[in-house]
Short mmCIF file of C-alpha atoms in Angstrom, two decimals:
data_model
loop_
_atom_site.label_atom_id
_atom_site.label_comp_id
_atom_site.label_asym_id
_atom_site.label_seq_id
_atom_site.Cartn_x
_atom_site.Cartn_y
_atom_site.Cartn_z
CA UNK C 1 0.00 0.00 0.00
CA UNK C 2 1.41 3.39 -1.02
CA UNK C 3 0.80 6.82 0.46
CA UNK C 4 -2.47 7.17 -1.44
CA UNK C 5 -3.77 3.98 0.13
CA UNK C 6 -3.61 2.05 -3.17
CA UNK C 7 -3.34 -1.71 -2.98
CA UNK C 8 -1.19 -3.58 -5.46
CA UNK C 9 -3.13 -6.77 -6.01
CA UNK C 10 -1.70 -9.48 -8.20
CA UNK C 11 -5.12 -10.34 -9.61
CA UNK C 12 -5.82 -6.86 -10.97
CA UNK C 13 -5.81 -6.70 -14.79
CA UNK C 14 -2.63 -5.78 -16.55
CA UNK C 15 -4.25 -3.89 -19.35
CA UNK C 16 -1.56 -4.11 -22.04
CA UNK C 17 -0.90 -7.81 -21.60
CA UNK C 18 -4.60 -8.65 -21.49
CA UNK C 19 -5.33 -6.76 -24.68
CA UNK C 20 -2.63 -8.53 -26.69
CA UNK C 21 -3.78 -11.94 -25.57
CA UNK C 22 -7.41 -11.06 -26.00
CA UNK C 23 -6.95 -9.94 -29.60
CA UNK C 24 -5.51 -13.32 -30.54
CA UNK C 25 -8.11 -15.25 -28.60
CA UNK C 26 -10.99 -13.23 -30.01
CA UNK C 27 -9.76 -13.77 -33.55
CA UNK C 28 -9.44 -17.51 -32.98
CA UNK C 29 -12.84 -17.54 -31.36
CA UNK C 30 -14.34 -15.84 -34.41
CA UNK C 31 -12.91 -18.61 -36.57
CA UNK C 32 -14.80 -21.12 -34.45
CA UNK C 33 -11.91 -22.23 -32.28
CA UNK C 34 -13.67 -23.70 -29.26
CA UNK C 35 -10.40 -23.87 -27.31
CA UNK C 36 -9.92 -20.11 -27.65
CA UNK C 37 -13.50 -19.60 -26.58
CA UNK C 38 -12.92 -21.74 -23.50
CA UNK C 39 -9.76 -19.80 -22.68
CA UNK C 40 -11.63 -16.52 -22.86
CA UNK C 41 -14.29 -17.87 -20.53
CA UNK C 42 -11.77 -19.22 -18.06
CA UNK C 43 -9.82 -15.98 -18.17
CA UNK C 44 -12.68 -13.69 -17.26
CA UNK C 45 -15.32 -15.80 -15.56
CA UNK C 46 -14.05 -15.24 -12.01
CA UNK C 47 -13.71 -11.49 -12.35
CA UNK C 48 -17.04 -11.02 -14.08
CA UNK C 49 -18.78 -13.31 -11.62
CA UNK C 50 -17.24 -11.41 -8.70
CA UNK C 51 -18.49 -8.03 -9.92
CA UNK C 52 -21.94 -9.40 -10.72
CA UNK C 53 -22.19 -11.08 -7.33
CA UNK C 54 -21.27 -7.90 -5.47
CA UNK C 55 -23.77 -5.95 -7.58
CA UNK C 56 -26.73 -8.28 -7.10
CA UNK C 57 -25.77 -9.98 -3.77
CA UNK C 58 -27.23 -13.31 -4.80
CA UNK C 59 -24.94 -16.21 -5.69
CA UNK C 60 -27.48 -18.12 -7.82
CA UNK C 61 -28.52 -15.05 -9.76
CA UNK C 62 -24.87 -14.04 -10.12
CA UNK C 63 -24.03 -17.45 -11.62
CA UNK C 64 -26.94 -17.23 -14.03
CA UNK C 65 -26.05 -13.68 -15.04
CA UNK C 66 -22.41 -14.72 -15.57
CA UNK C 67 -23.57 -17.54 -17.82
CA UNK C 68 -25.82 -15.18 -19.78
CA UNK C 69 -22.96 -12.73 -20.08
CA UNK C 70 -20.60 -15.25 -21.68
CA UNK C 71 -23.26 -16.65 -23.97
CA UNK C 72 -23.95 -13.14 -25.19
CA UNK C 73 -20.24 -12.43 -25.55
CA UNK C 74 -19.68 -15.50 -27.72
CA UNK C 75 -22.83 -14.95 -29.75
CA UNK C 76 -21.98 -11.35 -30.53
CA UNK C 77 -18.24 -11.69 -30.80
CA UNK C 78 -18.47 -11.16 -34.57
CA UNK C 79 -19.91 -7.71 -33.91
CA UNK C 80 -16.97 -6.78 -31.67
CA UNK C 81 -15.16 -4.19 -33.76
CA UNK C 82 -12.12 -3.72 -31.53
CA UNK C 83 -12.72 0.00 -31.01
CA UNK C 84 -12.47 -0.66 -27.27
CA UNK C 85 -10.62 -3.48 -25.59
CA UNK C 86 -12.28 -6.86 -25.30
CA UNK C 87 -11.87 -6.55 -21.55
CA UNK C 88 -14.05 -3.42 -21.24
CA UNK C 89 -16.46 -4.74 -23.91
CA UNK C 90 -17.03 -7.93 -21.95
CA UNK C 91 -17.54 -6.04 -18.71
CA UNK C 92 -19.96 -3.67 -20.42
CA UNK C 93 -22.12 -6.66 -21.34
CA UNK C 94 -21.90 -8.01 -17.79
CA UNK C 95 -22.70 -4.69 -16.10
CA UNK C 96 -25.57 -3.92 -18.47
CA UNK C 97 -27.13 -7.33 -17.89
CA UNK C 98 -26.74 -6.90 -14.14
CA UNK C 99 -28.14 -3.36 -14.12
CA UNK C 100 -31.16 -4.61 -16.04
CA UNK C 101 -31.52 -7.41 -13.51
CA UNK C 102 -31.29 -4.90 -10.63
CA UNK C 103 -33.95 -2.71 -12.22
CA UNK C 104 -36.28 -5.71 -12.50
CA UNK C 105 -35.57 -6.78 -8.91
CA UNK C 106 -35.50 -3.43 -7.11
CA UNK C 107 -35.64 -5.00 -3.66
CA UNK C 108 -32.07 -4.29 -2.68
CA UNK C 109 -32.54 -0.59 -2.01
CA UNK C 110 -35.17 -1.31 0.60
CA UNK C 111 -33.03 -3.76 2.48
CA UNK C 112 -32.89 -2.72 6.09
CA UNK C 113 -30.48 -3.48 8.91
CA UNK C 114 -33.28 -3.33 11.51
CA UNK C 115 -34.99 -6.53 10.36
CA UNK C 116 -31.86 -8.64 10.72
CA UNK C 117 -30.12 -6.96 13.62
CA UNK C 118 -28.79 -10.18 15.07
CA UNK C 119 -25.54 -10.85 16.87
CA UNK C 120 -23.36 -11.20 13.77
CA UNK C 121 -24.63 -7.93 12.42
CA UNK C 122 -23.90 -6.32 15.77
CA UNK C 123 -20.37 -7.70 15.69
CA UNK C 124 -19.92 -6.42 12.17
CA UNK C 125 -21.15 -3.00 13.13
CA UNK C 126 -18.80 -2.93 16.09
CA UNK C 127 -15.84 -3.82 13.93
CA UNK C 128 -16.79 -1.17 11.37
CA UNK C 129 -17.09 1.43 14.10
CA UNK C 130 -13.55 0.61 15.27
CA UNK C 131 -12.19 0.96 11.77
CA UNK C 132 -13.83 4.29 11.14
CA UNK C 133 -12.73 5.61 14.56
CA UNK C 134 -9.15 4.51 14.08
CA UNK C 135 -6.87 7.25 12.94
CA UNK C 136 -4.84 4.78 10.88
CA UNK C 137 -5.95 3.03 7.73
CA UNK C 138 -7.22 -0.54 8.23
CA UNK C 139 -5.35 -3.64 7.11
CA UNK C 140 -7.21 -5.09 4.09
CA UNK C 141 -6.38 -8.65 5.14
CA UNK C 142 -7.95 -8.15 8.52
CA UNK C 143 -11.09 -6.71 6.94
CA UNK C 144 -11.44 -9.60 4.47
CA UNK C 145 -11.09 -12.20 7.24
CA UNK C 146 -13.92 -10.68 9.27
CA UNK C 147 -17.06 -12.33 7.88
CA UNK C 148 -19.42 -10.15 9.90
CA UNK C 149 -17.73 -6.98 8.69
CA UNK C 150 -17.93 -8.16 5.06
CA UNK C 151 -21.62 -8.85 5.53
CA UNK C 152 -22.14 -5.31 6.79
CA UNK C 153 -20.13 -3.81 3.94
CA UNK C 154 -22.08 -5.83 1.39
CA UNK C 155 -25.33 -4.53 2.82
CA UNK C 156 -24.00 -0.98 2.77
CA UNK C 157 -23.09 -1.40 -0.89
CA UNK C 158 -26.57 -2.60 -1.68
CA UNK C 159 -27.96 0.63 -0.27
CA UNK C 160 -26.20 2.60 -2.99
CA UNK C 161 -27.84 3.43 -6.28
CA UNK C 162 -27.21 0.75 -8.93
CA UNK C 163 -25.04 3.04 -11.04
CA UNK C 164 -23.03 4.28 -8.02
CA UNK C 165 -22.55 0.70 -6.86
CA UNK C 166 -21.36 -0.31 -10.33
CA UNK C 167 -18.80 2.49 -10.56
CA UNK C 168 -17.42 1.86 -7.06
CA UNK C 169 -17.12 -1.88 -7.66
CA UNK C 170 -15.46 -1.45 -11.05
CA UNK C 171 -12.93 0.88 -9.46
CA UNK C 172 -12.29 -0.63 -6.03
CA UNK C 173 -12.93 -4.33 -6.67
CA UNK C 174 -12.03 -4.77 -10.33
CA UNK C 175 -9.39 -2.06 -10.22
CA UNK C 176 -10.30 -0.34 -13.48
CA UNK C 177 -9.06 3.17 -14.12
CA UNK C 178 -11.53 5.95 -14.84
CA UNK C 179 -11.14 5.69 -18.60
CA UNK C 180 -11.97 1.99 -18.56
CA UNK C 181 -14.95 2.61 -16.32
CA UNK C 182 -16.15 5.29 -18.73
CA UNK C 183 -15.90 2.74 -21.57
CA UNK C 184 -17.75 0.09 -19.62
CA UNK C 185 -20.57 2.38 -18.56
CA UNK C 186 -20.47 4.32 -21.84
CA UNK C 187 -20.30 7.68 -20.04
CA UNK C 188 -17.95 10.63 -20.00
CA UNK C 189 -14.80 10.61 -17.87
CA UNK C 190 -16.14 13.50 -15.79
CA UNK C 191 -19.28 11.53 -15.07
CA UNK C 192 -17.14 8.70 -13.72
CA UNK C 193 -15.23 11.09 -11.43
CA UNK C 194 -18.45 12.61 -10.18
CA UNK C 195 -20.14 9.26 -9.62
CA UNK C 196 -17.17 7.87 -7.70
CA UNK C 197 -16.99 10.94 -5.54
CA UNK C 198 -20.71 10.86 -4.77
CA UNK C 199 -20.70 7.08 -4.23
CA UNK C 200 -17.90 7.21 -1.67
CA UNK C 201 -19.49 10.14 0.08
CA UNK C 202 -22.75 8.25 0.17
CA UNK C 203 -21.00 5.14 1.50
CA UNK C 204 -19.55 7.15 4.36
CA UNK C 205 -22.96 8.58 5.18
CA UNK C 206 -24.61 5.13 5.16
CA UNK C 207 -21.93 3.67 7.40
CA UNK C 208 -22.25 6.52 9.87
CA UNK C 209 -26.02 6.16 9.79
CA UNK C 210 -26.07 2.45 10.57
CA UNK C 211 -23.56 2.88 13.35
CA UNK C 212 -25.68 5.47 15.16
CA UNK N 1 -21.28 22.57 -0.95
CA UNK N 2 -20.14 22.64 -4.56
CA UNK N 3 -16.64 23.45 -3.38
CA UNK N 4 -16.70 20.42 -1.07
CA UNK N 5 -17.83 18.24 -3.95
CA UNK N 6 -14.99 19.52 -6.12
CA UNK N 7 -12.52 18.84 -3.32
CA UNK N 8 -14.01 15.34 -2.88
CA UNK N 9 -13.58 14.68 -6.61
CA UNK N 10 -10.00 15.92 -6.40
CA UNK N 11 -9.28 13.77 -3.34
CA UNK N 12 -10.91 10.69 -4.90
CA UNK N 13 -8.93 11.20 -8.08
CA UNK N 14 -5.80 11.52 -5.91
CA UNK N 15 -6.66 8.26 -4.11
CA UNK N 16 -7.30 6.48 -7.40
CA UNK N 17 -4.10 7.77 -8.99
CA UNK N 18 -5.97 9.64 -11.72
CA UNK N 19 -4.15 12.99 -11.20
CA UNK N 20 -1.16 14.27 -13.06
CA UNK N 21 2.12 14.88 -11.16
CA UNK N 22 1.44 18.59 -10.76
CA UNK N 23 -2.11 18.12 -9.42
CA UNK N 24 -0.87 15.38 -7.19
CA UNK N 25 1.74 17.70 -5.65
CA UNK N 26 -0.91 20.34 -5.10
CA UNK N 27 -3.20 17.89 -3.30
CA UNK N 28 -0.32 16.74 -1.11
CA UNK N 29 0.44 20.36 -0.16
CA UNK N 30 -3.29 21.02 0.43
CA UNK N 31 -3.57 18.00 2.73
CA UNK N 32 -0.44 19.00 4.62
CA UNK N 33 -1.78 22.50 5.30
CA UNK N 34 -5.48 21.71 5.99
CA UNK N 35 -6.38 19.18 8.69
CA UNK N 36 -10.05 19.06 7.62
CA UNK N 37 -9.04 18.06 4.10
CA UNK N 38 -6.59 15.56 5.56
CA UNK N 39 -9.40 14.03 7.65
CA UNK N 40 -11.67 13.90 4.62
CA UNK N 41 -8.94 12.22 2.61
CA UNK N 42 -8.48 9.63 5.34
CA UNK N 43 -12.22 8.88 5.46
CA UNK N 44 -12.36 8.42 1.69
CA UNK N 45 -9.31 6.18 1.82
CA UNK N 46 -10.97 4.04 4.48
CA UNK N 47 -14.11 3.72 2.34
CA UNK N 48 -12.01 2.66 -0.56
CA UNK N 49 -10.00 0.17 1.47
CA UNK N 50 -13.07 -1.36 3.05
CA UNK N 51 -14.69 -1.99 -0.37
CA UNK N 52 -11.54 -3.24 -2.02
CA UNK N 53 -10.87 -5.53 0.94
CA UNK N 54 -14.05 -7.53 0.26
CA UNK N 55 -13.11 -11.15 -0.36
CA UNK N 56 -12.84 -12.41 -3.92
CA UNK N 57 -15.63 -14.91 -4.58
CA UNK N 58 -14.81 -17.89 -6.77
CA UNK N 59 -17.15 -18.73 -9.61
CA UNK N 60 -19.05 -22.04 -9.29
CA UNK N 61 -17.08 -24.80 -10.99
CA UNK N 62 -19.96 -25.94 -13.16
CA UNK N 63 -20.46 -22.54 -14.76
CA UNK N 64 -17.97 -23.17 -17.58
CA UNK N 65 -19.75 -26.38 -18.50
CA UNK N 66 -23.12 -24.64 -18.32
CA UNK N 67 -21.92 -21.86 -20.62
CA UNK N 68 -20.62 -24.37 -23.17
CA UNK N 69 -23.80 -26.44 -22.98
CA UNK N 70 -25.95 -23.37 -23.52
CA UNK N 71 -23.84 -22.30 -26.47
CA UNK N 72 -23.99 -25.76 -28.05
CA UNK N 73 -27.77 -25.89 -27.63
CA UNK N 74 -28.17 -22.46 -29.16
CA UNK N 75 -25.81 -23.33 -32.01
CA UNK N 76 -27.85 -26.46 -32.78
CA UNK N 77 -31.08 -24.52 -32.75
CA UNK N 78 -29.52 -21.84 -34.86
CA UNK N 79 -28.18 -24.41 -37.32
CA UNK N 80 -31.60 -26.05 -37.62
CA UNK N 81 -33.21 -22.71 -38.20
CA UNK N 82 -30.49 -21.82 -40.63
CA UNK N 83 -31.02 -25.08 -42.57
CA UNK N 84 -34.71 -24.42 -42.77
CA UNK N 85 -34.12 -20.90 -43.96
CA UNK N 86 -31.57 -22.16 -46.47
CA UNK N 87 -33.97 -24.76 -47.88
CA UNK N 88 -36.69 -22.16 -48.05
CA UNK N 89 -34.33 -19.82 -49.80
CA UNK N 90 -33.33 -22.49 -52.31
CA UNK N 91 -36.96 -23.29 -53.07
CA UNK N 92 -37.71 -19.63 -53.53
CA UNK N 93 -34.72 -19.25 -55.80
CA UNK N 94 -35.75 -22.30 -57.84
CA UNK N 95 -39.25 -20.96 -58.24
CA UNK N 96 -37.90 -17.62 -59.38
CA UNK N 97 -35.59 -19.31 -61.90
CA UNK N 98 -38.44 -21.50 -63.13
CA UNK N 99 -40.73 -18.52 -63.54
CA UNK N 100 -38.00 -16.61 -65.36
CA UNK N 101 -37.35 -19.57 -67.70
CA UNK N 102 -41.07 -19.97 -68.40
CA UNK N 103 -41.36 -16.27 -69.14
CA UNK N 104 -38.38 -16.49 -71.49
CA UNK N 105 -39.84 -19.48 -73.32
CA UNK N 106 -43.14 -17.69 -73.68
CA UNK N 107 -41.41 -14.59 -74.96
CA UNK N 108 -39.34 -16.59 -77.46
CA UNK N 109 -42.47 -18.39 -78.66
CA UNK N 110 -44.32 -15.13 -79.15
CA UNK N 111 -41.35 -13.58 -80.93
CA UNK N 112 -40.99 -16.67 -83.10
CA UNK N 113 -44.63 -16.52 -84.07
CA UNK N 114 -44.37 -12.85 -84.89
CA UNK N 115 -41.21 -13.37 -86.96
CA UNK N 116 -42.78 -16.31 -88.77
CA UNK N 117 -45.83 -14.24 -89.60
CA UNK N 118 -43.59 -11.52 -90.98
CA UNK N 119 -41.17 -13.62 -93.05
CA UNK N 120 -43.42 -16.48 -94.13
CA UNK N 121 -44.63 -16.57 -97.77
CA UNK N 122 -47.90 -14.91 -98.61
CA UNK N 123 -49.69 -18.17 -99.28
CA UNK N 124 -48.40 -19.82 -96.15
CA UNK N 125 -51.89 -19.95 -94.86
CA UNK N 126 -53.03 -21.96 -97.84
CA UNK N 127 -50.49 -24.67 -97.33
CA UNK N 128 -52.83 -25.95 -94.74
CA UNK N 129 -54.88 -27.36 -97.59
CA UNK N 130 -51.91 -29.27 -98.95
CA UNK N 131 -50.89 -30.80 -95.65
CA UNK N 132 -54.37 -31.60 -94.59
CA UNK N 133 -54.90 -35.31 -94.46
CA UNK N 134 -57.14 -36.12 -97.24
CA UNK N 135 -59.75 -38.66 -96.50
CA UNK N 136 -61.68 -40.49 -99.07
CA UNK N 137 -65.30 -39.41 -98.96
CA UNK N 138 -67.72 -41.89 -97.59
CA UNK N 139 -67.92 -44.49 -100.23
CA UNK N 140 -71.11 -45.02 -101.99
CA UNK N 141 -69.93 -48.43 -102.89
CA UNK N 142 -71.52 -50.10 -99.99
CA UNK N 143 -72.83 -53.23 -101.38
CA UNK N 144 -76.30 -52.40 -102.53
CA UNK N 145 -78.66 -55.13 -101.99
CA UNK N 146 -80.79 -55.86 -104.93
CA UNK N 147 -84.49 -55.89 -104.78
CA UNK N 148 -84.30 -59.66 -104.90
CA UNK N 149 -81.98 -59.80 -101.93
CA UNK N 150 -84.12 -57.34 -100.03
CA UNK N 151 -87.13 -59.43 -100.81
CA UNK N 152 -85.25 -62.50 -99.76
CA UNK N 153 -84.56 -60.81 -96.43
CA UNK N 154 -88.20 -60.05 -95.92
CA UNK N 155 -89.66 -63.29 -97.14
CA UNK N 156 -88.35 -66.71 -97.67
CA UNK N 157 -90.14 -67.15 -100.93
CA UNK N 158 -88.65 -65.78 -104.11
CA UNK N 159 -90.63 -65.71 -107.30
CA UNK N 160 -88.99 -66.96 -110.53
CA UNK N 161 -89.82 -63.64 -112.19
CA UNK N 162 -87.78 -61.76 -109.62
CA UNK N 163 -84.79 -63.97 -110.24
CA UNK N 164 -85.05 -63.33 -113.95
CA UNK N 165 -85.15 -59.53 -113.39
CA UNK N 166 -82.04 -59.51 -111.19
CA UNK N 167 -79.88 -56.59 -112.45
CA UNK N 168 -76.19 -56.66 -112.91
CA UNK N 169 -74.30 -55.49 -109.81
CA UNK N 170 -73.31 -51.82 -110.00
CA UNK N 171 -69.60 -51.09 -110.31
CA UNK N 172 -67.79 -48.97 -107.68
CA UNK N 173 -67.67 -45.21 -108.13
CA UNK N 174 -64.28 -43.62 -108.42
CA UNK N 175 -63.22 -41.01 -105.94
CA UNK N 176 -59.88 -39.30 -106.09
CA UNK N 177 -57.93 -36.13 -106.00
CA UNK N 178 -55.55 -34.80 -108.62
CA UNK N 179 -52.92 -32.31 -107.51
CA UNK N 180 -51.31 -30.36 -110.30
CA UNK N 181 -48.46 -27.89 -109.98
CA UNK N 182 -47.86 -25.35 -112.68
CA UNK N 183 -46.01 -22.08 -112.99
CA UNK N 184 -48.85 -20.16 -114.61
CA UNK N 185 -51.88 -21.07 -112.58
CA UNK N 186 -54.10 -18.54 -114.28
CA UNK N 187 -53.49 -19.94 -117.76
CA UNK N 188 -53.97 -23.51 -116.60
CA UNK N 189 -57.08 -22.48 -114.76
CA UNK N 190 -58.52 -20.84 -117.88
CA UNK N 191 -57.80 -23.91 -119.98
CA UNK N 192 -59.31 -26.29 -117.46
CA UNK N 193 -62.31 -24.06 -117.06
CA UNK N 194 -62.90 -24.10 -120.80
CA UNK N 195 -62.45 -27.86 -120.88
CA UNK N 196 -65.11 -28.20 -118.22
CA UNK N 197 -67.50 -26.04 -120.17
CA UNK N 198 -66.82 -27.92 -123.42
CA UNK N 199 -67.77 -31.12 -121.65
CA UNK N 200 -70.90 -29.70 -120.10
CA UNK N 201 -69.51 -29.64 -116.59
CA UNK N 202 -70.20 -26.99 -114.01
CA UNK N 203 -67.21 -27.18 -111.70
CA UNK N 204 -67.66 -26.36 -108.03
CA UNK N 205 -64.83 -24.01 -107.28
CA UNK N 206 -63.76 -24.38 -103.66
CA UNK N 207 -62.39 -21.30 -101.86
CA UNK N 208 -59.11 -22.68 -100.60
CA UNK N 209 -56.83 -19.78 -101.38
CA UNK N 210 -55.94 -17.05 -103.78
CA UNK N 211 -53.09 -18.97 -105.42
CA UNK N 212 -54.81 -22.31 -105.47
CA UNK N 213 -57.55 -23.41 -107.77
CA UNK N 214 -59.63 -26.29 -106.68
CA UNK N 215 -62.42 -27.97 -108.57
CA UNK N 216 -64.73 -30.69 -107.55
CA UNK N 217 -66.45 -32.57 -110.31
CA UNK N 218 -69.03 -35.31 -110.32
CA UNK N 219 -69.40 -36.87 -113.72
CA UNK N 220 -69.73 -40.06 -115.66
CA UNK N 221 -66.86 -42.21 -116.88
CA UNK N 222 -67.37 -41.02 -120.43
CA UNK N 223 -67.33 -37.37 -119.44
CA UNK N 224 -64.12 -37.95 -117.48
CA UNK N 225 -62.61 -39.59 -120.53
CA UNK N 226 -63.52 -36.58 -122.69
CA UNK N 227 -62.27 -34.14 -120.09
CA UNK N 228 -58.94 -35.89 -119.63
CA UNK N 229 -58.56 -36.13 -123.41
CA UNK N 230 -58.81 -32.40 -123.59
CA UNK N 231 -56.51 -31.82 -120.61
CA UNK N 232 -53.91 -34.08 -122.14
CA UNK N 233 -53.05 -31.24 -124.49
CA UNK N 234 -51.60 -29.19 -121.67
CA UNK N 235 -50.55 -32.04 -119.40
CA UNK N 236 -46.90 -31.57 -120.31
CA UNK N 237 -47.06 -28.06 -118.93
CA UNK N 238 -47.72 -29.28 -115.44
CA UNK N 239 -44.53 -29.42 -113.42
CA UNK N 240 -45.91 -31.98 -111.03
CA UNK N 241 -48.90 -34.25 -111.18
CA UNK N 242 -50.19 -36.48 -108.47
CA UNK N 243 -53.25 -38.64 -107.94
CA UNK N 244 -54.49 -39.62 -104.51
CA UNK N 245 -57.10 -42.32 -104.10
CA UNK N 246 -56.75 -42.53 -100.37
CA UNK N 247 -54.10 -41.70 -97.79
CA UNK N 248 -51.94 -44.66 -98.72
CA UNK N 249 -52.47 -44.75 -102.45
CA UNK N 250 -50.64 -41.99 -104.25
CA UNK N 251 -49.48 -41.98 -107.86
CA UNK N 252 -46.79 -39.44 -108.58
CA UNK N 253 -46.21 -38.13 -112.10
CA UNK N 254 -49.54 -39.49 -113.06
CA UNK N 255 -50.68 -38.99 -116.64
CA UNK N 256 -54.16 -38.29 -117.91
CA UNK N 257 -54.35 -41.77 -119.40
CA UNK N 258 -53.34 -43.35 -116.11
CA UNK N 259 -56.06 -41.44 -114.31
CA UNK N 260 -58.63 -42.69 -116.74
CA UNK N 261 -57.30 -46.23 -116.57
CA UNK N 262 -57.52 -46.20 -112.81
CA UNK N 263 -60.97 -44.60 -112.79
CA UNK N 264 -62.42 -47.13 -115.24
CA UNK N 265 -61.54 -50.07 -113.02
CA UNK N 266 -64.62 -51.86 -111.72
CA UNK N 267 -64.04 -52.05 -108.01
CA UNK N 268 -62.16 -50.00 -105.46
CA UNK N 269 -59.68 -52.80 -104.98
CA UNK N 270 -58.96 -52.87 -108.68
CA UNK N 271 -58.62 -49.09 -108.72
CA UNK N 272 -56.07 -49.22 -105.91
CA UNK N 273 -54.18 -52.07 -107.55
CA UNK N 274 -53.99 -50.18 -110.81
CA UNK N 275 -52.91 -47.03 -109.03
CA UNK N 276 -50.13 -48.88 -107.23
CA UNK N 277 -48.95 -50.41 -110.47
CA UNK N 278 -48.83 -47.03 -112.14
CA UNK N 279 -47.09 -45.55 -109.12
CA UNK N 280 -44.38 -48.23 -109.37
CA UNK N 281 -43.99 -47.69 -113.10
CA UNK N 282 -43.73 -43.93 -112.68
CA UNK N 283 -41.17 -44.30 -109.92
CA UNK N 284 -39.06 -46.58 -112.06
CA UNK N 285 -39.50 -44.19 -114.95
CA UNK N 286 -38.07 -41.38 -112.90
CA UNK N 287 -35.06 -43.46 -111.93
CA UNK N 288 -34.34 -44.91 -115.35
CA UNK N 289 -33.06 -42.68 -118.10
CA UNK N 290 -34.83 -42.53 -121.45
CA UNK N 291 -38.28 -43.47 -120.14
CA UNK N 292 -37.87 -47.07 -121.31
CA UNK N 293 -40.66 -48.24 -119.10
CA UNK N 294 -43.13 -45.79 -120.53
CA UNK N 295 -42.13 -46.81 -124.04
CA UNK N 296 -42.58 -50.41 -123.16
CA UNK N 297 -46.15 -49.73 -122.14
CA UNK N 298 -47.03 -49.56 -125.81
CA UNK N 299 -49.93 -47.88 -127.44
CA UNK N 300 -52.14 -48.12 -124.38
CA UNK N 301 -50.71 -44.83 -123.30
CA UNK N 302 -52.48 -43.11 -126.13
CA UNK N 303 -55.81 -44.35 -125.15
CA UNK N 304 -57.16 -40.84 -124.75
CA UNK N 305 -55.70 -39.46 -127.95
CA UNK N 306 -58.63 -40.04 -130.20
CA UNK N 307 -61.41 -39.59 -127.82
CA UNK N 308 -64.31 -38.27 -129.79
CA UNK N 309 -66.51 -35.73 -128.18
CA UNK N 310 -69.85 -37.29 -127.55
CA UNK N 311 -72.42 -35.84 -129.90
CA UNK N 312 -75.75 -37.23 -128.94
CA UNK N 313 -79.12 -36.92 -130.51
CA UNK N 314 -81.96 -35.79 -128.28
CA UNK N 315 -83.49 -39.26 -128.14
CA UNK N 316 -80.20 -40.78 -127.36
CA UNK N 317 -79.62 -38.18 -124.72
CA UNK N 318 -82.70 -39.29 -122.91
CA UNK N 319 -81.58 -42.89 -123.07
CA UNK N 320 -78.14 -41.90 -121.92
CA UNK N 321 -79.56 -39.94 -119.00
CA UNK N 322 -81.57 -42.92 -117.90
CA UNK N 323 -78.54 -45.14 -118.24
CA UNK N 324 -76.38 -42.67 -116.30
CA UNK N 325 -78.56 -43.02 -113.22
CA UNK N 326 -77.26 -46.52 -112.71
CA UNK N 327 -73.87 -45.85 -114.31
CA UNK N 328 -70.57 -45.49 -112.47
CA UNK N 329 -69.90 -41.98 -111.12
CA UNK N 330 -66.58 -40.22 -110.93
CA UNK N 331 -65.90 -37.91 -107.99
CA UNK N 332 -62.73 -36.04 -108.70
CA UNK N 333 -61.15 -33.09 -107.01
CA UNK N 334 -58.59 -31.18 -109.00
CA UNK N 335 -56.23 -28.84 -107.20
CA UNK N 336 -53.93 -26.55 -109.11
CA UNK N 337 -51.13 -24.99 -107.10
CA UNK N 338 -48.40 -22.65 -108.24
CA UNK N 339 -44.94 -24.13 -108.59
CA UNK N 340 -42.36 -21.63 -107.31
#
């Protein structure tokens, strides 16, 4: 972690390397090479599934949406013109499918902490309060190991607007830069900056609210 | 409020590494000099860390298989649909080709007909007469039962007087068609017309065409003999002569004498036999130089040469008329066509 609080994760995409490999794989896939198609699926399925799951918070639905995403990718791979990278094109399909799903199932916004305020939630809240009160930045490993805290954070995320949740996840979970996020969401770069700023501000407000 | 939002955007961009070196330095200086901004930066960093620290969820292992299965199923369905569409397309294409070919054939046929109408000879329409299958008129040679035979049919008893009065059986009528080709139809027509009038015949001119002349005569054997005797004078001017007794019996290069000889035969069978004999002779005559066969026929060829015109007294005429009622009749059609 550097002075800006950035985390250097090994599983974050290395854009240049991914694009070169993807170009070859996409071309082979267009020619009907099933092995290339399988490699593309294996390469991106975990990352796409992870974003979808954190957007919809339902493992079964996330699996189904991931499957739909890859089917659509393969079906429409001939229409991929290469103006953007395959990586952002694939994520655009995934995010659009998931946003449509969220619109159809608009139950997440109404999710409340009061109805399930059991002991684990209380523990999660307590841990979150400690983190926010601490003057130092938290250790990411410690956060990830705390199941109750992760549950709380997931619920906080679900209280964001769909578009704010998407932009935060693409940045903080998938590790995309603003330009890539703009490509995925098909919006201007300034819109991405604004949405990220508002989403993080909103996250802080929600966390403070649930801890009161 | 707007200023705070702008600062938040700047701080978030700083956290995410989206600022240039100069902006980054400015933010660092701003944070160092303003504790409120430093606190805000720390809060945003915590938010970011908390979200990014969420555990990475592994995809279910069966999802790859499910994706492939779905794709295969869709490909099969698509292929089936594609085959159907292809077959439908082929059928449609075939129908279009067939319709185009039919239209072309129709067009060619119409054009051909138009061209034929334009370039065909003027008397093309009359050739129909020549190619028409000529059928022998219904014979009147059905065996006529005599009064005695009729009586015998009605009653079993025949009187001796009836047997004594039994007439001689009537000979068969002759029916035929003579086709003559000549260069000057008009002259030939005038001569034939005059010959008819000289022999007391009123020819029935049939309207078969402007260039054809067709006559139908019904006369006695003697009248035919006189008529042919007169026509013999111009017979050599005919380029082609042909006699048809029925569809199968045709005598090419027939002469006036041969016509008479055939017509005077007693029965149809004899007429046909004679016609076939003459046909064979004429064919041989055409193939052999010098007309040896004709020469060998002897003086019978000149049978018509000295045919006297019948000059009958009024009494004799009456007798002749009565005799003619039971006499053999000649039904002859004469067609004169131009030889081009």
